[in-house]
Coordinates of C-alpha atoms and ligand atoms in Angstrom, one line a residue:
M1468 CA 31.6 8.6 5.3
R1469 CA 32.8 5.8 3.1
G1470 CA 33.0 5.3 -0.5
S1471 CA 31.7 8.9 -1.2
L1472 CA 33.7 11.7 -2.3
R1473 CA 34.3 15.1 -0.4
L1474 CA 32.6 18.3 -3.2
F1475 CA 33.1 21.1 -0.6
T1476 CA 31.9 22.4 2.7
W1477 CA 29.0 25.2 2.6
F1478 CA 27.2 26.7 6.0
G1479 CA 29.9 24.9 7.6
I1480 CA 28.7 21.5 6.8
P1481 CA 30.8 19.0 4.3
V1482 CA 28.2 18.1 1.3
H1483 CA 29.5 14.9 0.1
L1484 CA 28.7 13.2 -3.7
H1485 CA 28.0 9.1 -3.5
W1486 CA 30.3 6.9 -5.5
S1487 CA 26.8 5.8 -7.0
F1488 CA 26.3 8.6 -8.1
G1489 CA 28.6 8.3 -11.7
L1490 CA 25.6 6.3 -13.2
I1491 CA 23.6 9.4 -12.7
F1492 CA 26.4 10.2 -15.7
L1493 CA 26.5 7.1 -17.6
Y1494 CA 23.0 7.4 -17.5
A1495 CA 22.9 11.1 -18.9
F1496 CA 25.4 9.7 -21.5
W1497 CA 22.9 7.0 -22.5
I1498 CA 19.9 9.2 -22.8
G1499 CA 22.0 11.6 -25.0
Y1500 CA 23.3 8.8 -27.6
E1501 CA 19.5 7.1 -27.4
N1502 CA 18.1 10.1 -29.0
N1503 CA 21.2 10.9 -31.3
L1504 CA 21.8 14.4 -29.0
D1505 CA 25.1 15.8 -30.5
M1506 CA 27.4 17.6 -27.9
I1507 CA 26.0 20.6 -27.4
G1508 CA 22.5 19.2 -26.3
T1509 CA 24.6 16.4 -24.2
A1510 CA 26.2 19.3 -22.5
W1511 CA 22.4 20.7 -22.0
L1512 CA 21.5 17.8 -20.2
M1513 CA 24.6 17.1 -18.6
G1514 CA 23.7 20.6 -17.0
F1515 CA 20.1 20.1 -16.5
F1516 CA 21.3 16.9 -14.0
V1517 CA 23.6 19.4 -12.2
A1518 CA 21.2 21.7 -12.0
L1519 CA 18.4 19.5 -10.3
F1520 CA 21.1 18.0 -7.5
G1521 CA 22.0 21.8 -7.1
C1522 CA 17.8 21.3 -6.7
V1523 CA 18.2 18.6 -4.4
L1524 CA 21.1 20.3 -2.6
L1525 CA 19.3 23.2 -1.7
H1526 CA 16.3 21.1 -0.1
E1527 CA 18.8 19.4 2.4
Y1528 CA 20.2 22.7 3.0
G1529 CA 16.2 23.8 3.9
H1530 CA 16.0 20.9 6.5
A1531 CA 19.8 21.4 7.6
L1532 CA 19.6 25.4 8.2
T1533 CA 16.2 25.2 10.0
A1534 CA 17.4 22.5 12.0
R1535 CA 20.2 24.9 12.9
R1536 CA 17.8 27.4 14.5
Y1537 CA 17.4 24.2 16.7
G1538 CA 20.3 23.6 17.6
I1539 CA 20.9 20.7 15.9
D1540 CA 23.6 20.3 13.9
T1541 CA 23.7 18.5 10.5
H1542 CA 27.0 15.5 10.0
D1543 CA 27.0 16.1 6.6
I1544 CA 24.6 16.3 3.3
I1545 CA 25.0 12.9 0.8
L1546 CA 24.1 13.3 -2.5
T1547 CA 23.0 9.8 -4.3
P1548 CA 21.2 9.2 -7.2
I1549 CA 18.0 8.2 -5.3
G1550 CA 18.3 11.7 -3.8
G1551 CA 20.0 13.8 -1.4
I1552 CA 20.7 12.9 3.0
A1553 CA 21.0 15.4 5.5
R1554 CA 22.0 13.7 8.1
L1555 CA 21.1 15.6 11.3
E1556 CA 22.7 14.7 14.7
K1557 CA 18.8 14.1 15.8
M1558 CA 15.6 15.3 14.8
P1559 CA 13.5 17.8 17.1
E1560 CA 11.6 16.0 19.4
K1561 CA 9.0 18.4 19.7
P1562 CA 6.6 18.4 17.2
S1563 CA 6.3 21.6 16.2
Q1564 CA 9.8 21.9 15.5
E1565 CA 10.1 18.7 13.8
F1566 CA 7.2 19.5 11.5
V1567 CA 9.3 23.2 10.5
V1568 CA 11.9 21.2 9.5
A1569 CA 10.6 18.7 7.8
I1570 CA 8.2 21.2 5.8
A1571 CA 11.6 23.6 4.6
G1572 CA 13.0 20.6 2.0
P1573 CA 9.6 20.8 0.0
M1574 CA 9.5 24.4 0.6
V1575 CA 12.8 25.1 -0.7
N1576 CA 11.4 23.7 -4.5
V1577 CA 8.5 25.7 -4.2
A1578 CA 9.9 28.9 -3.7
I1579 CA 12.9 27.5 -6.9
A1580 CA 10.0 26.9 -9.0
L1581 CA 8.5 30.2 -8.4
L1582 CA 11.7 31.8 -9.4
L1583 CA 12.3 30.1 -12.1
V1584 CA 8.4 30.8 -13.5
G1585 CA 9.9 34.5 -12.6
V1586 CA 13.1 34.3 -14.6
S1587 CA 10.9 32.5 -17.5
M1588 CA 8.4 35.3 -17.7
L1589 CA 11.1 37.8 -17.7
V1590 CA 13.5 36.0 -20.5
F1591 CA 10.8 34.3 -23.0
R1592 CA 8.7 36.3 -25.9
A1593 CA 5.7 36.4 -25.6
E1594 CA 4.6 33.1 -28.0
Q1595 CA 7.8 31.2 -26.1
W1596 CA 5.9 32.2 -22.5
E1597 CA 3.0 30.6 -24.4
F1598 CA 5.2 27.3 -25.4
F1599 CA 6.4 27.3 -21.8
K1600 CA 2.8 27.1 -20.2
W1601 CA 1.8 24.7 -22.6
F1602 CA 4.7 22.6 -22.1
L1603 CA 4.6 22.6 -18.1
Q1604 CA 0.8 21.6 -18.2
Q1605 CA 1.7 18.8 -20.6
Q1606 CA 3.8 17.5 -18.0
Y1607 CA 1.2 17.3 -15.5
S1608 CA -1.6 15.9 -18.0
F1609 CA -1.3 12.7 -19.5
T1610 CA -1.5 13.4 -22.8
E1611 CA 0.2 11.4 -25.6
G1612 CA 3.5 12.4 -27.4
D1613 CA 1.8 13.4 -30.6
E1614 CA 0.3 16.6 -29.0
T1615 CA 3.2 17.9 -28.5
A1616 CA 4.9 17.6 -32.4
Q1617 CA 1.5 19.2 -33.1
V1618 CA 2.1 21.9 -31.0
M1619 CA 5.8 22.6 -32.2
E1620 CA 4.8 22.5 -35.9
E1621 CA 2.2 25.2 -35.1
T1622 CA 4.0 27.4 -33.4
G1623 CA 7.5 26.8 -35.4
L1624 CA 9.5 26.4 -31.8
Q1625 CA 11.7 24.1 -30.9
P1626 CA 11.9 22.4 -27.8
S1627 CA 15.4 23.1 -27.3
G1628 CA 18.4 25.1 -24.6
L1629 CA 16.6 27.1 -22.3
L1630 CA 13.4 26.6 -23.7
F1631 CA 13.2 23.2 -22.9
Y1632 CA 15.0 22.6 -19.4
L1633 CA 13.5 25.4 -17.7
P1634 CA 9.4 24.5 -17.6
V1635 CA 11.5 20.4 -17.2
L1636 CA 13.5 22.0 -14.1
V1637 CA 9.8 23.5 -12.8
A1638 CA 7.9 20.3 -13.4
T1639 CA 10.7 18.5 -11.6
N1640 CA 10.5 20.3 -8.8
I1641 CA 6.4 20.1 -8.4
G1642 CA 7.4 16.9 -8.4
L1643 CA 10.1 16.6 -5.6
V1644 CA 7.9 18.9 -4.0
I1645 CA 4.8 16.3 -4.5
F1646 CA 6.8 13.1 -4.3
N1647 CA 8.5 14.7 -1.0
L1648 CA 5.2 14.8 0.8
I1649 CA 3.7 11.8 0.5
P1650 CA 3.3 10.4 3.6
A1651 CA 5.8 7.4 3.5
F1652 CA 8.2 7.9 6.8
P1653 CA 10.9 8.7 6.9
M1654 CA 9.9 10.7 3.9
D1655 CA 9.5 14.6 4.5
G1656 CA 5.9 13.9 4.2
G1657 CA 6.0 11.0 7.0
R1658 CA 7.5 12.8 9.1
I1659 CA 5.2 15.7 8.6
F1660 CA 2.7 13.2 9.2
R1661 CA 4.0 12.1 12.4
S1662 CA 4.9 15.6 14.1
L1663 CA 0.8 16.0 13.2
L1664 CA 0.4 12.9 15.0
A1665 CA 2.7 13.3 17.9
M1666 CA 1.1 16.1 18.7
R1667 CA -2.1 14.2 19.8
W1668 CA -1.2 11.2 20.6
G1669 CA 2.9 11.8 21.5
R1670 CA 6.1 10.4 20.1
V1671 CA 6.0 6.8 20.6
K1672 CA 2.5 6.3 19.6
A1673 CA 3.0 8.8 16.6
T1674 CA 5.7 7.0 14.9
R1675 CA 4.3 3.4 15.6
W1676 CA 1.1 4.7 13.2
A1677 CA 3.3 7.2 10.7
A1678 CA 6.1 3.8 10.6
W1679 CA 2.8 1.8 9.9
L1680 CA 1.8 3.6 7.0
G1681 CA 5.4 4.5 5.4
Q1682 CA 6.3 0.8 5.5
G1683 CA 2.5 0.3 3.5
I1684 CA 3.3 2.8 1.0
A1685 CA 6.7 1.7 0.3
V1686 CA 5.6 -2.0 -0.2
L1687 CA 3.3 -0.1 -2.7
F1688 CA 6.6 2.0 -3.9
I1689 CA 8.6 -1.6 -4.3
V1690 CA 5.9 -3.6 -6.0
Y1691 CA 5.1 -0.8 -8.6
G1692 CA 8.9 -0.4 -9.4
L1693 CA 9.0 -3.7 -10.1
W1694 CA 5.7 -4.2 -12.0
S1695 CA 6.5 -0.7 -13.8
N1696 CA 10.4 -1.6 -14.0
A1697 CA 11.1 1.7 -12.0
F1698 CA 13.5 0.3 -10.2
T1699 CA 14.7 3.8 -8.4
L1700 CA 11.2 3.7 -7.5
A1701 CA 11.5 0.1 -5.7
L1702 CA 15.1 1.3 -4.5
V1703 CA 13.5 4.5 -3.0
G1704 CA 10.6 1.7 -1.1
L1705 CA 13.5 -0.9 0.2
F1706 CA 15.2 2.3 1.5
V1707 CA 12.3 3.4 3.3
F1708 CA 10.8 0.7 4.4
T1709 CA 13.9 -0.2 6.4
T1710 CA 14.4 2.9 7.8
A1711 CA 11.0 3.2 8.6
R1712 CA 11.3 0.0 10.5
S1713 CA 14.5 0.8 12.1
E1714 CA 13.2 4.5 13.1
N1715 CA 10.3 2.9 14.9
S1716 CA 12.1 0.3 17.1
M1717 CA 14.8 3.1 18.0
V1718 CA 11.9 5.7 19.3
Q1719 CA 9.8 2.4 21.4
L1720 CA 13.4 1.0 22.6
D1721 CA 14.8 5.0 23.7
D1722 CA 10.8 5.3 25.4
F1723 CA 11.1 1.5 27.5
L1724 CA 14.9 2.7 28.2
R1725 CA 13.4 6.3 30.0
K1726 CA 11.3 4.0 32.4
Y1727 CA 14.4 2.7 34.5
R1728 CA 17.2 3.9 36.6
A1729 CA 20.2 1.7 37.2
K1730 CA 18.9 0.9 40.4
D1731 CA 16.3 -1.3 38.7
L1732 CA 18.9 -3.8 37.7
L1733 CA 22.1 -3.5 39.4
R1734 CA 23.3 -7.0 40.8
P1735 CA 24.8 -6.0 44.4
Q1736 CA 26.8 -9.9 44.2
F1737 CA 30.3 -9.4 41.9
T1738 CA 33.4 -10.8 42.3
R1739 CA 36.0 -8.6 42.7
I1740 CA 39.7 -9.0 40.7
Y1741 CA 43.1 -7.0 42.4
M1742 CA 45.6 -5.3 40.4
N1743 CA 48.0 -7.7 41.4
D1744 CA 46.2 -10.7 40.8
W1745 CA 47.3 -13.3 38.1
M1746 CA 45.4 -13.1 34.4
Q1747 CA 45.2 -17.0 35.3
S1748 CA 43.2 -16.1 38.0
A1749 CA 40.9 -14.2 36.5
A1750 CA 40.5 -16.8 33.2
E1751 CA 39.8 -19.5 36.1
L1752 CA 37.1 -17.4 37.1
L1753 CA 35.6 -16.6 33.9
Q1754 CA 35.9 -20.6 32.9
K1755 CA 34.0 -21.6 36.5
G1756 CA 31.7 -18.9 37.3
L1757 CA 28.7 -17.2 35.2
E1758 CA 30.5 -13.9 35.9
R1759 CA 31.9 -12.9 32.1
H1760 CA 33.2 -9.1 33.0
F1761 CA 34.7 -7.8 36.1
L1762 CA 35.3 -4.8 38.5
V1763 CA 39.1 -4.5 39.4
F1764 CA 40.4 -3.2 42.8
D1765 CA 43.5 -2.1 44.1
L1766 CA 44.5 -2.9 47.9
S1767 CA 43.5 -0.7 49.7
E1768 CA 40.2 -1.9 48.0
Q1769 CA 39.3 1.2 46.1
L1770 CA 37.5 0.6 42.6
V1771 CA 40.7 1.3 39.7
G1772 CA 39.2 -0.1 36.5
M1773 CA 37.6 -3.1 34.8
L1774 CA 38.8 -6.4 33.3
D1775 CA 36.4 -7.6 30.2
E1776 CA 35.9 -11.3 29.1
A1777 CA 37.1 -10.3 25.9
S1778 CA 40.3 -8.9 27.4
I1779 CA 40.8 -12.5 29.6
V1780 CA 40.2 -14.6 25.9
A1781 CA 43.2 -12.3 24.4
A1782 CA 45.4 -13.3 27.3
M1783 CA 44.7 -16.9 27.4
K1784 CA 45.7 -17.0 23.0
K1785 CA 48.7 -15.2 23.7
N1786 CA 49.7 -17.5 26.3
D1787 CA 49.7 -14.2 29.0
L1788 CA 48.3 -15.8 32.1
G1789 CA 51.0 -15.0 33.9
K1790 CA 51.0 -11.6 33.9
E1791 CA 49.0 -9.4 36.4
V1792 CA 45.6 -8.1 35.7
S1793 CA 46.9 -4.3 35.7
Q1794 CA 48.5 -5.5 32.0
Y1795 CA 44.9 -5.7 30.5
A1796 CA 42.9 -3.4 33.0
Q1797 CA 40.6 -1.2 31.5
K1798 CA 38.8 2.4 31.9
V1799 CA 35.8 2.0 34.2
E1800 CA 32.6 3.9 34.1
I1801 CA 30.9 4.3 37.1
V1802 CA 27.4 5.9 36.9
H1803 CA 24.9 7.1 39.8
L1804 CA 22.3 4.8 41.5
N1805 CA 19.5 7.0 39.6
E1806 CA 21.3 7.1 36.5
S1807 CA 18.8 6.7 33.6
L1808 CA 18.6 3.4 31.6
Q1809 CA 18.9 5.5 28.4
H1810 CA 22.4 6.4 29.3
I1811 CA 23.4 3.1 30.7
F1812 CA 22.1 1.4 27.3
F1813 CA 24.9 4.0 25.5
L1814 CA 27.5 3.5 27.7
I1815 CA 27.1 -0.8 27.3
R1816 CA 25.8 -0.9 23.4
N1817 CA 27.6 2.1 21.9
Q1818 CA 30.8 2.6 23.9
G1819 CA 31.7 -0.9 24.5
N1820 CA 31.7 -1.1 28.2
A1821 CA 31.5 -4.4 29.0
I1822 CA 30.5 -3.8 32.9
V1823 CA 29.8 -0.7 34.4
A1824 CA 30.2 0.2 38.2
V1825 CA 26.6 1.7 39.6
G1826 CA 27.3 3.5 43.0
D1827 CA 26.2 6.4 45.4
E1828 CA 27.2 9.1 47.4
N1829 CA 28.7 6.6 49.7
G1830 CA 30.4 3.9 47.7
L1831 CA 29.8 1.1 45.1
L1832 CA 26.6 -0.9 45.7
G1833 CA 26.7 -3.3 42.6
V1834 CA 27.5 -3.7 38.8
I1835 CA 25.6 -3.8 35.5
D1836 CA 27.2 -5.9 32.9
E1837 CA 26.1 -6.5 28.7
A1838 CA 24.3 -10.1 30.0
G1839 CA 22.5 -8.3 33.2
L1840 CA 21.2 -5.6 30.6
Y1841 CA 20.1 -8.0 27.8
N1842 CA 18.3 -9.9 30.6
F1843 CA 16.3 -7.2 32.3
M1844 CA 14.8 -5.7 28.7
R1845 CA 14.4 -9.2 27.6
M1846 CA 12.3 -9.9 30.6
Q1847 CA 10.8 -6.6 31.3
S1848 CA 9.9 -5.9 27.4
G1849 CA 8.0 -9.5 27.6
K1850 CA 5.8 -7.9 30.7
S1851 CA 5.1 -3.9 29.3
V1852 CA 5.7 -3.5 26.0
Ligands
ZN378 ZN1 13.3 16.0 2.4

């Protein structure tokens, strides 16, 4: 991924650090400076941030390795200052599988928190353990800082080193669990919510509702984040809002495309161009007619390629109109009459084929081009979606 540093590959999944991650370290130095920390204190603080992102990384591996069980690969894991992202090839479409993949991440943090509590019970002396428990409670009750000072005075314990960072790390993992379970699609909680809805209503309707709720919560994140100067929260809100929207439209589009086949929109009349025609005649066709892209044939009427508008315009610019079409023709995709619109959309939109040929066992029947596809989608979606 652009703008990121490849750290290492673990379980066959590359881990990337986004450039903006550097901000975290600047932030850590700033906190250290504000609190008059010495070298050792700053080192502990840095260590804490590294441990924190270790926890986030393991959370992402929770998603990635569970998805792998269902045969879904993960392109990579990216760590950013606002959290990690495991870029899964796709989400499982079966609701029960999506549920398991989504909940696996937060479960990793539950496990880490329990493990750290266990370690603390082993390494801390009795009064330290009391302090640990009190400190942890204090993280989640809204008591004032004065009380901290009072307890520290009474117990004579100073929150430093492990005694400070272990409970903080436990609290942070609990915080990660709670935050991720907020049902703001596409956050983990939102995916869990969608998968539960999908078991009843199907994926399309479930996604519409989950995205709607996700966007509502995202707006609250943004408003509250800006109001209380919690800019990270506002950023997360912005991210949730835009991804909820685009994931929803992707699912709705996918559902729409699945309903149609090549035969629903193929155009049987089309102009043929031949390999040994001049580019000049292609340019004239482009200027005169409504067709922008053409199939190319050889003299025995065999389909051998296609010529799109971009190539013709390129030839015009280069004064190449005296050249043969064969110089500019490109490979053509041929699809079956019963091919789903989903695949045709992929060929045209994602792979940049301006025109595809449609045929069956008996030969060529027509074409589908960009304009035809988008026009069809516009007409049909006006009617039925
Ligand atoms: Zn997650």
